Coordinates of C-alpha atoms in Angstrom, one line a residue:
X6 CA 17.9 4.6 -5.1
X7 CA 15.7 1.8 -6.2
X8 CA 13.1 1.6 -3.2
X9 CA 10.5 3.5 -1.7
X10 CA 10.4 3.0 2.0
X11 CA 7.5 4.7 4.1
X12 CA 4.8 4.2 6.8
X13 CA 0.9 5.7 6.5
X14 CA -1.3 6.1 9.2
X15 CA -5.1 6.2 8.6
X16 CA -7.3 8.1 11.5
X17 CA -10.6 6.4 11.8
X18 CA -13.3 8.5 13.6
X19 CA -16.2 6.0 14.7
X20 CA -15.7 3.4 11.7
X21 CA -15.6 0.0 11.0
X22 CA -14.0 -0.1 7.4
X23 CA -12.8 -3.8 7.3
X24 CA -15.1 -6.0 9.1
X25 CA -14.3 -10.0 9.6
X26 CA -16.4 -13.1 9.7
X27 CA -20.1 -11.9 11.3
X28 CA -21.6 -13.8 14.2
X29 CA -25.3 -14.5 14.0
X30 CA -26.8 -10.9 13.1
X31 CA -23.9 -9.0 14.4
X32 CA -20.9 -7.7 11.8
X33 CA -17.9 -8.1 13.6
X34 CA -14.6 -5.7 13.2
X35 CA -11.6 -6.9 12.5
X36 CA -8.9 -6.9 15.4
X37 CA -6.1 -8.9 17.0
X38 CA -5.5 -9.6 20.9
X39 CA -2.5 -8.5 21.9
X40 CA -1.1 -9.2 25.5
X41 CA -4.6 -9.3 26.5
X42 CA -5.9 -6.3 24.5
X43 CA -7.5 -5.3 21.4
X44 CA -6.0 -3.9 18.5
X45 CA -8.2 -3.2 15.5
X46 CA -6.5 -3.4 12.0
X47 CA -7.4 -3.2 8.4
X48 CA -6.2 -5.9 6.6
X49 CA -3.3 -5.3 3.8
X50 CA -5.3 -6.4 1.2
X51 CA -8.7 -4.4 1.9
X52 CA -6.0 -1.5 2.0
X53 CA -4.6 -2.4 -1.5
X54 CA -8.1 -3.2 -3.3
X55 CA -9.1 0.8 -1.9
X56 CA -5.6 2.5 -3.6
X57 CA -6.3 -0.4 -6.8
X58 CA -9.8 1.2 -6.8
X59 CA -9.0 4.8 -6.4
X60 CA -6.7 4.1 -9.5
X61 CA -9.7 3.1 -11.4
X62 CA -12.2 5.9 -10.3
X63 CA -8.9 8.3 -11.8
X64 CA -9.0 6.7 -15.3
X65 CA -6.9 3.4 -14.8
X66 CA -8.1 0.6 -16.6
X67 CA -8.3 -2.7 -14.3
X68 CA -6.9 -6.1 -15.2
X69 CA -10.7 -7.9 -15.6
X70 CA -11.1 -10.5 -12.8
X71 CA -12.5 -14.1 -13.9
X72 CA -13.8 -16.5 -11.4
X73 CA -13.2 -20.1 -11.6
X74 CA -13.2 -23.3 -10.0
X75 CA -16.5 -24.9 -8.0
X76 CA -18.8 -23.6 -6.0
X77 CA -18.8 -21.8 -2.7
X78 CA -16.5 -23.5 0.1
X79 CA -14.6 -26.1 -2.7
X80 CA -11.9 -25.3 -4.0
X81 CA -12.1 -22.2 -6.2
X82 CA -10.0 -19.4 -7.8
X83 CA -10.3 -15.8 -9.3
X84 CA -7.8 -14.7 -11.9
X85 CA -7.4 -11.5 -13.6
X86 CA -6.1 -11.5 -16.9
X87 CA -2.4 -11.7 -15.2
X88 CA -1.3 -9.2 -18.4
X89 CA 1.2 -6.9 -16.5
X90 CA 2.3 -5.7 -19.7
X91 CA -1.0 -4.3 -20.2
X92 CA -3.0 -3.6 -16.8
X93 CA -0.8 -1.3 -14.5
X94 CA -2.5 -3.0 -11.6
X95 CA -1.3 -6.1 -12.5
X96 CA 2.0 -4.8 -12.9
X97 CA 2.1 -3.0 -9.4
X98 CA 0.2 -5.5 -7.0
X99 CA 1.3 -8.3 -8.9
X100 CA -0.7 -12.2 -8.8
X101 CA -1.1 -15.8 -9.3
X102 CA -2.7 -17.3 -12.0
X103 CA -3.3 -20.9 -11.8
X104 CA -3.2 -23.6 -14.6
X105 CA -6.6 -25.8 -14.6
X106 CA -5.5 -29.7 -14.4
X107 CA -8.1 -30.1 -17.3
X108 CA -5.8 -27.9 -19.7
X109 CA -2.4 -29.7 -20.1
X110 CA -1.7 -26.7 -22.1
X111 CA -2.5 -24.0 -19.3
X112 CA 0.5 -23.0 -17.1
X113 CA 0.6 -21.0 -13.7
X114 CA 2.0 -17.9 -13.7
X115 CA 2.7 -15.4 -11.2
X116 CA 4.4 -11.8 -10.5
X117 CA 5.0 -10.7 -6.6
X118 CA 4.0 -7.8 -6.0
X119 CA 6.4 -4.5 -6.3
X120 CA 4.5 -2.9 -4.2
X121 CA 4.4 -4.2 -0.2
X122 CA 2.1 -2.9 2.7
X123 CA 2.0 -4.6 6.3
X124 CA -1.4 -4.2 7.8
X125 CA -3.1 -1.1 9.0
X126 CA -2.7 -2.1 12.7
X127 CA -4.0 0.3 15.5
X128 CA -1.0 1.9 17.4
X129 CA -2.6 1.3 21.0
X130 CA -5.4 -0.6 22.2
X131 CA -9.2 0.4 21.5
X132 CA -12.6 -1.8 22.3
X133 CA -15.2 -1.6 19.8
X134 CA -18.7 -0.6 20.2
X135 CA -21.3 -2.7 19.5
X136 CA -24.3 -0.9 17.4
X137 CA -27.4 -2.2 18.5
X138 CA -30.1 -1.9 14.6
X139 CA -33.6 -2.4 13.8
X140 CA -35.6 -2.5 10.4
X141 CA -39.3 -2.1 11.3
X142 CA -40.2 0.0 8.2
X143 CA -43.4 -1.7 6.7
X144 CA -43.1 -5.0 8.8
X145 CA -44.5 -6.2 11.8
X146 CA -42.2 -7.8 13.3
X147 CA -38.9 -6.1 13.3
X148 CA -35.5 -7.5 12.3
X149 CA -32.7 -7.1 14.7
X150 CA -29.2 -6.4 13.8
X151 CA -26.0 -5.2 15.3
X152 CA -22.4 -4.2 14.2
X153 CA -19.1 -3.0 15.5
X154 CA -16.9 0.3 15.1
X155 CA -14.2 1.9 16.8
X156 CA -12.0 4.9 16.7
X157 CA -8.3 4.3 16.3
X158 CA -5.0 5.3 14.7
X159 CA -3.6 2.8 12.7
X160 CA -0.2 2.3 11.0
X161 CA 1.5 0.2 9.0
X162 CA 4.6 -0.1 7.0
X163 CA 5.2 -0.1 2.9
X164 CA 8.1 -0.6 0.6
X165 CA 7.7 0.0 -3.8
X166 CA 10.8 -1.5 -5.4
X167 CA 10.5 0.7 -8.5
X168 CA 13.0 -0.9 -10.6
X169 CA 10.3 -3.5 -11.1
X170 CA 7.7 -1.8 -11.9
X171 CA 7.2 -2.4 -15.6
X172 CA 10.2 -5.0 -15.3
X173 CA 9.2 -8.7 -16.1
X174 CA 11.9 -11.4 -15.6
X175 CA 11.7 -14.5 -17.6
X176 CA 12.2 -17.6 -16.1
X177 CA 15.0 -20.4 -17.2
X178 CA 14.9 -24.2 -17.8
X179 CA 14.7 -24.5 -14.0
X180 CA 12.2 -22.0 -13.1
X181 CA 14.4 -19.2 -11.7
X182 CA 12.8 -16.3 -11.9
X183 CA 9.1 -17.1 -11.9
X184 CA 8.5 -14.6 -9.3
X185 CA 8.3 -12.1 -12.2
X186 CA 7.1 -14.8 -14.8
X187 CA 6.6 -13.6 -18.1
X188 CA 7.1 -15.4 -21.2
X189 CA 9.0 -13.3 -23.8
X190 CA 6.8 -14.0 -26.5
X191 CA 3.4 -12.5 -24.5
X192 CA 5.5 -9.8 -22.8
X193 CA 6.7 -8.4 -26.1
X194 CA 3.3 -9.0 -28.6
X195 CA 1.0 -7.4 -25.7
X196 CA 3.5 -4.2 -25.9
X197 CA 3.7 -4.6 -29.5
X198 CA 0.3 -4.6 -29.7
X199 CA 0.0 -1.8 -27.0
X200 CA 2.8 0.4 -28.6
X201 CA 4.7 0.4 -25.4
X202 CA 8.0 -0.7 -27.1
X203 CA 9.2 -3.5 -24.6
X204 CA 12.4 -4.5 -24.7
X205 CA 14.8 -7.5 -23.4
X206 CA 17.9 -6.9 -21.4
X207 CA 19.1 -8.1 -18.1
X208 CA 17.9 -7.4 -14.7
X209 CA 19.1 -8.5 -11.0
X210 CA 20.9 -11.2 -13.2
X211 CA 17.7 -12.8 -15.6
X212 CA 16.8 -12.4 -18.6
X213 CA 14.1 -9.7 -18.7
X214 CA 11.7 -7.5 -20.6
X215 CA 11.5 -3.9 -20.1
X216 CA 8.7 -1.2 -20.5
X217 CA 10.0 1.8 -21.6
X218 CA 11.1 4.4 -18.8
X219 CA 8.1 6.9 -20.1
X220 CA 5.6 4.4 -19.2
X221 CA 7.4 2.8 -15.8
X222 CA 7.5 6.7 -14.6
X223 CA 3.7 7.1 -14.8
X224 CA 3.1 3.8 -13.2
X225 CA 4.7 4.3 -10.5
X226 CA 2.9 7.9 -10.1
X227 CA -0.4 6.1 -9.9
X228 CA 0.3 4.8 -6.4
X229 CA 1.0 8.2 -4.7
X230 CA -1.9 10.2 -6.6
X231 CA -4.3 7.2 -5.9
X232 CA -3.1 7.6 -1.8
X233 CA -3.7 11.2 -2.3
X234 CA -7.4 10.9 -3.2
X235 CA -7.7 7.1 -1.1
X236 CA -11.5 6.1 -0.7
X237 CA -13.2 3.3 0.2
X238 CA -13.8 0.7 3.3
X239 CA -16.4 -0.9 4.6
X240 CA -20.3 0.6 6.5
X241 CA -19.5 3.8 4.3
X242 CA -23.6 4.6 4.2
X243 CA -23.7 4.4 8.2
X244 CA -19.6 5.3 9.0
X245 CA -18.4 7.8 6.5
X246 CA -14.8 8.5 7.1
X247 CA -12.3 10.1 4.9
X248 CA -9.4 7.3 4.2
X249 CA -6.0 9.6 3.0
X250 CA -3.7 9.2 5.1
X251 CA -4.0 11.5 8.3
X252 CA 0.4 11.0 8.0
X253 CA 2.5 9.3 5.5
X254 CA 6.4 9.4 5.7
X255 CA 8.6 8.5 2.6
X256 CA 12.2 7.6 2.3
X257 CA 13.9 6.4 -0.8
X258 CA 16.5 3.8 0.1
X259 CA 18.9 1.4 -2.1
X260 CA 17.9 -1.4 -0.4
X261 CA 14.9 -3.2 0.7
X262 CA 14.6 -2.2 4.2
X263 CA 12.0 0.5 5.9
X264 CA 14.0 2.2 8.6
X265 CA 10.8 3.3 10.1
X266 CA 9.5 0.8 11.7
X267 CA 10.0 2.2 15.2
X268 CA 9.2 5.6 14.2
X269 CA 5.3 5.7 14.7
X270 CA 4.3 4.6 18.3
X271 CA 1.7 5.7 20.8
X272 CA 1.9 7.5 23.5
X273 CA -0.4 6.4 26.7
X274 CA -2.0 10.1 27.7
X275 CA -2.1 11.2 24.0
X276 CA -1.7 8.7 21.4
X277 CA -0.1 8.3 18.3
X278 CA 3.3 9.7 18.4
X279 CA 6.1 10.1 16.0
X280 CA 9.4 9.5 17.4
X281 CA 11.7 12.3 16.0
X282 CA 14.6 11.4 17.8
X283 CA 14.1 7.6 16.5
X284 CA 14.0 8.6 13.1
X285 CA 17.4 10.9 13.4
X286 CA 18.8 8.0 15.0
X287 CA 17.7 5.7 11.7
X288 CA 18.5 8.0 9.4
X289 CA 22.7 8.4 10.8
X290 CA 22.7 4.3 10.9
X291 CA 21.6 4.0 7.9
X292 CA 24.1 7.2 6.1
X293 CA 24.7 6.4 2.3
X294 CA 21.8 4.4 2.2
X295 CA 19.4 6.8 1.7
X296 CA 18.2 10.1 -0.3
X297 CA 17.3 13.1 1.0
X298 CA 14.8 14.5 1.5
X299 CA 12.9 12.7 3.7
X300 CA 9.2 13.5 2.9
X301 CA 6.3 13.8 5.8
X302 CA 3.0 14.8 5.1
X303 CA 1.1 15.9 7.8
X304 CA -2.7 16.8 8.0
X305 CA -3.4 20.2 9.7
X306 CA -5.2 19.6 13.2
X307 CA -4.3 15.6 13.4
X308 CA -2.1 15.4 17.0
X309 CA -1.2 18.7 17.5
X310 CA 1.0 17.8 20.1
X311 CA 2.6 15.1 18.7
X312 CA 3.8 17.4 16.0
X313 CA 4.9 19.7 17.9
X314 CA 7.0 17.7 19.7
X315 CA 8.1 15.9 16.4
X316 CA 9.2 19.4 15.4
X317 CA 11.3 20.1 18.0
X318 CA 13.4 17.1 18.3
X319 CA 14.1 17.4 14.9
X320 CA 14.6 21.5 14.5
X321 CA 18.4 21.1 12.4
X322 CA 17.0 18.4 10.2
X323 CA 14.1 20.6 9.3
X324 CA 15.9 24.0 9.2
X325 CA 18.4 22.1 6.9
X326 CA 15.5 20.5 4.8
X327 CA 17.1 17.1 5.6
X328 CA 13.1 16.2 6.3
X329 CA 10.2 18.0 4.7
X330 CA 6.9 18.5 6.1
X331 CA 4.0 19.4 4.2
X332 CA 0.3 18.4 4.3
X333 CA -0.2 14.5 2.8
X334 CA -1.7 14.8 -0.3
X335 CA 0.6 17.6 -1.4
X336 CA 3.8 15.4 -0.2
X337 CA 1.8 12.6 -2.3
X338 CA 0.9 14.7 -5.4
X339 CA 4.4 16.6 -5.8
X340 CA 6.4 13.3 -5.6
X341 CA 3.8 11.9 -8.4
X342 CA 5.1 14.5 -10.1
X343 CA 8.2 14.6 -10.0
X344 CA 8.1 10.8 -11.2
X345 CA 5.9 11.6 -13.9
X346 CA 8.6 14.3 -15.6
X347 CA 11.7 12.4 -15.0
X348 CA 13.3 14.4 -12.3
X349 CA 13.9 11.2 -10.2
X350 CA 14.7 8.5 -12.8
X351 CA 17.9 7.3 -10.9
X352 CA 15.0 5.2 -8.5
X353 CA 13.8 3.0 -11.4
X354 CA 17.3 1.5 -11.5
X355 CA 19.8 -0.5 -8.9
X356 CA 22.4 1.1 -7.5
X357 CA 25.6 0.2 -8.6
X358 CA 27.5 -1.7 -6.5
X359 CA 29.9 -0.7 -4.0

């Protein structure tokens, strides 16, 4: 197996953790119009900075963030140190580091990300609430405010290519390869210098440097334990609401597709549904493509129903243990892991081919 296919669904209870542009005094939620209706939705990269911050509050240390360029509105940039070789997060969410046209010398480099996320999108339609505010303590005249929340269910898709992670291609006399730009020089004197003990090989057909298997295996840990303990979002102080995952289904697969696209839908009299029969009828297209078992973590009390009915459309896969269900951050915590000692190193290379 080489990827990581899954979806997450996030319950927010009276929230509004990812707000867009404001109007006047009002904060304004984001969401999307829909065949005439709204859909609120956290953005994919509000999602990402919460799991790259949750990595941080459990020890990781961050890739330091420079900002550049003029001021407010003009053109302008923020870089980290774009050292993937040396900051996991740079490694796993990848970035673009742009040359200044002052500095002949300064090149732009650049890693896409291994890991992918599609945006938190609410499975059915829900209207937010506008929050009427006032500050009157110690003035006389009060300031108005307002702001927006909304309860919702929303979902979105992810995919982690782990042969990547801690993989750094190097790019050729005509710039194939950038996409994982390294040069071989920085790559190996920043694990030199690291004791990581890169070294160069080939991968997907480019010259490449390698971190050692030790240190891609706990890399790649770091994103489910961060999910496990997730945090953050927007109007915590007047919105608290807990942010790991309410459900989270994994599947390993050899190639870059996420068969469960389809799988998480919404029922109109009770909501978020997962399709059992969908996913059975994935999983038998899809036969040699994938490993067992699939892996579904499910918070206690979070659509009752739903699971219920999940349960009993999918009775032989469970009673086989084709599909495992287990609360979220134990599903999370056991795959990290079983990363972390090695018991599932076949996923941190390509499958050979057929």
């Amino acid at each position: 197996m080489a990827y990581l296919a899954g979806m997450m669904v996030l319950s927010v209870q009276a929230g509004a953790p990812n707000n867009g542009r404001g109007e006047e005094t009002v904060s304004r939620v984001k969401f999307a119009r829909i065949r005439g209706r709204k859909y609120p939705y956290v953005s994919a990269q509000a999602a990402r900075r919460w799991i790259r911050e949750t990595m941080v509050e459990r020890g990781s240390v961050p890739s330091p963030v420079t900002r550049v360029g003029k001021a407010q509105g003009k053109a302008q940039k923020a870089n980290t140190q774009a050292n993937p070789v040396f900051y996991a997060d740079d490694d796993l969410f990848g970035y673009m580091r742009a040359g200044v046209k002052a500095d002949e010398t300064a090149t732009t480099t650049l890693r896409d990300s291994p890991f992918m996320l599609g945006t938190l999108m609410s499975v059915e339609p829900a209207y937010p609430t506008e929050d009427f505010g006032v500050m009157s303590r110690g003035v006389t005249e009060p300031v108005l405010h307002g702001h927006e929340f909304y309860t919702a269910d929303l979902a979105a898709p992810f995919l982690l290519d782990l042969p990547r992670i801690g993989t750094f291609t190097l790019p050729g006399a005509d710039g194939v390869g950038r996409p994982n730009y390294l040069t071989q020089e920085q790559a190996l004197q920043v694990a030199e210098a690291a004791a990581l003990g890169a070294t160069t090989g080939s991968f997907r057909d480019q010259p490449a440097v390698r971190l050692p298997l030790e240190e891609r295996r706990r890399r790649a840990a770091l994103l489910p334990e961060a999910i496990a303990h997730l945090s953050g979002g927007a109007k915590q102080a007047l919105h608290y609401g807990d942010r790991v995952p309410a459900l989270i289904v994994l599947v390993p697969f050899k190639g870059g597709i996420n068969p469960l696209g389809h799988v998480i839908d919404s029922d109109p009299d009770t909501g978020v549904r997962v399709r059992g029969d969908v996913l059975v009828q994935e999983l038998e297209a899809w036969a040699g493509e994938w490993e067992g078992p699939v892996r579904i973590g499910w918070r206690p009390g979070f659509r009752d129903q739903a699971r219920e009915d999940f349960e009993k459309q999918c009775e032989r896969q469970l009673a086989e243990g084709t599909i495992v269900v287990d609360h979220p951050r134990t599903v999370l915590l056991k795959l990290a892991e079983e990363l972390r000692a090695g018991e599932l190193d076949g996923w941190f290379d390509d499958p050979e081919p057929r």
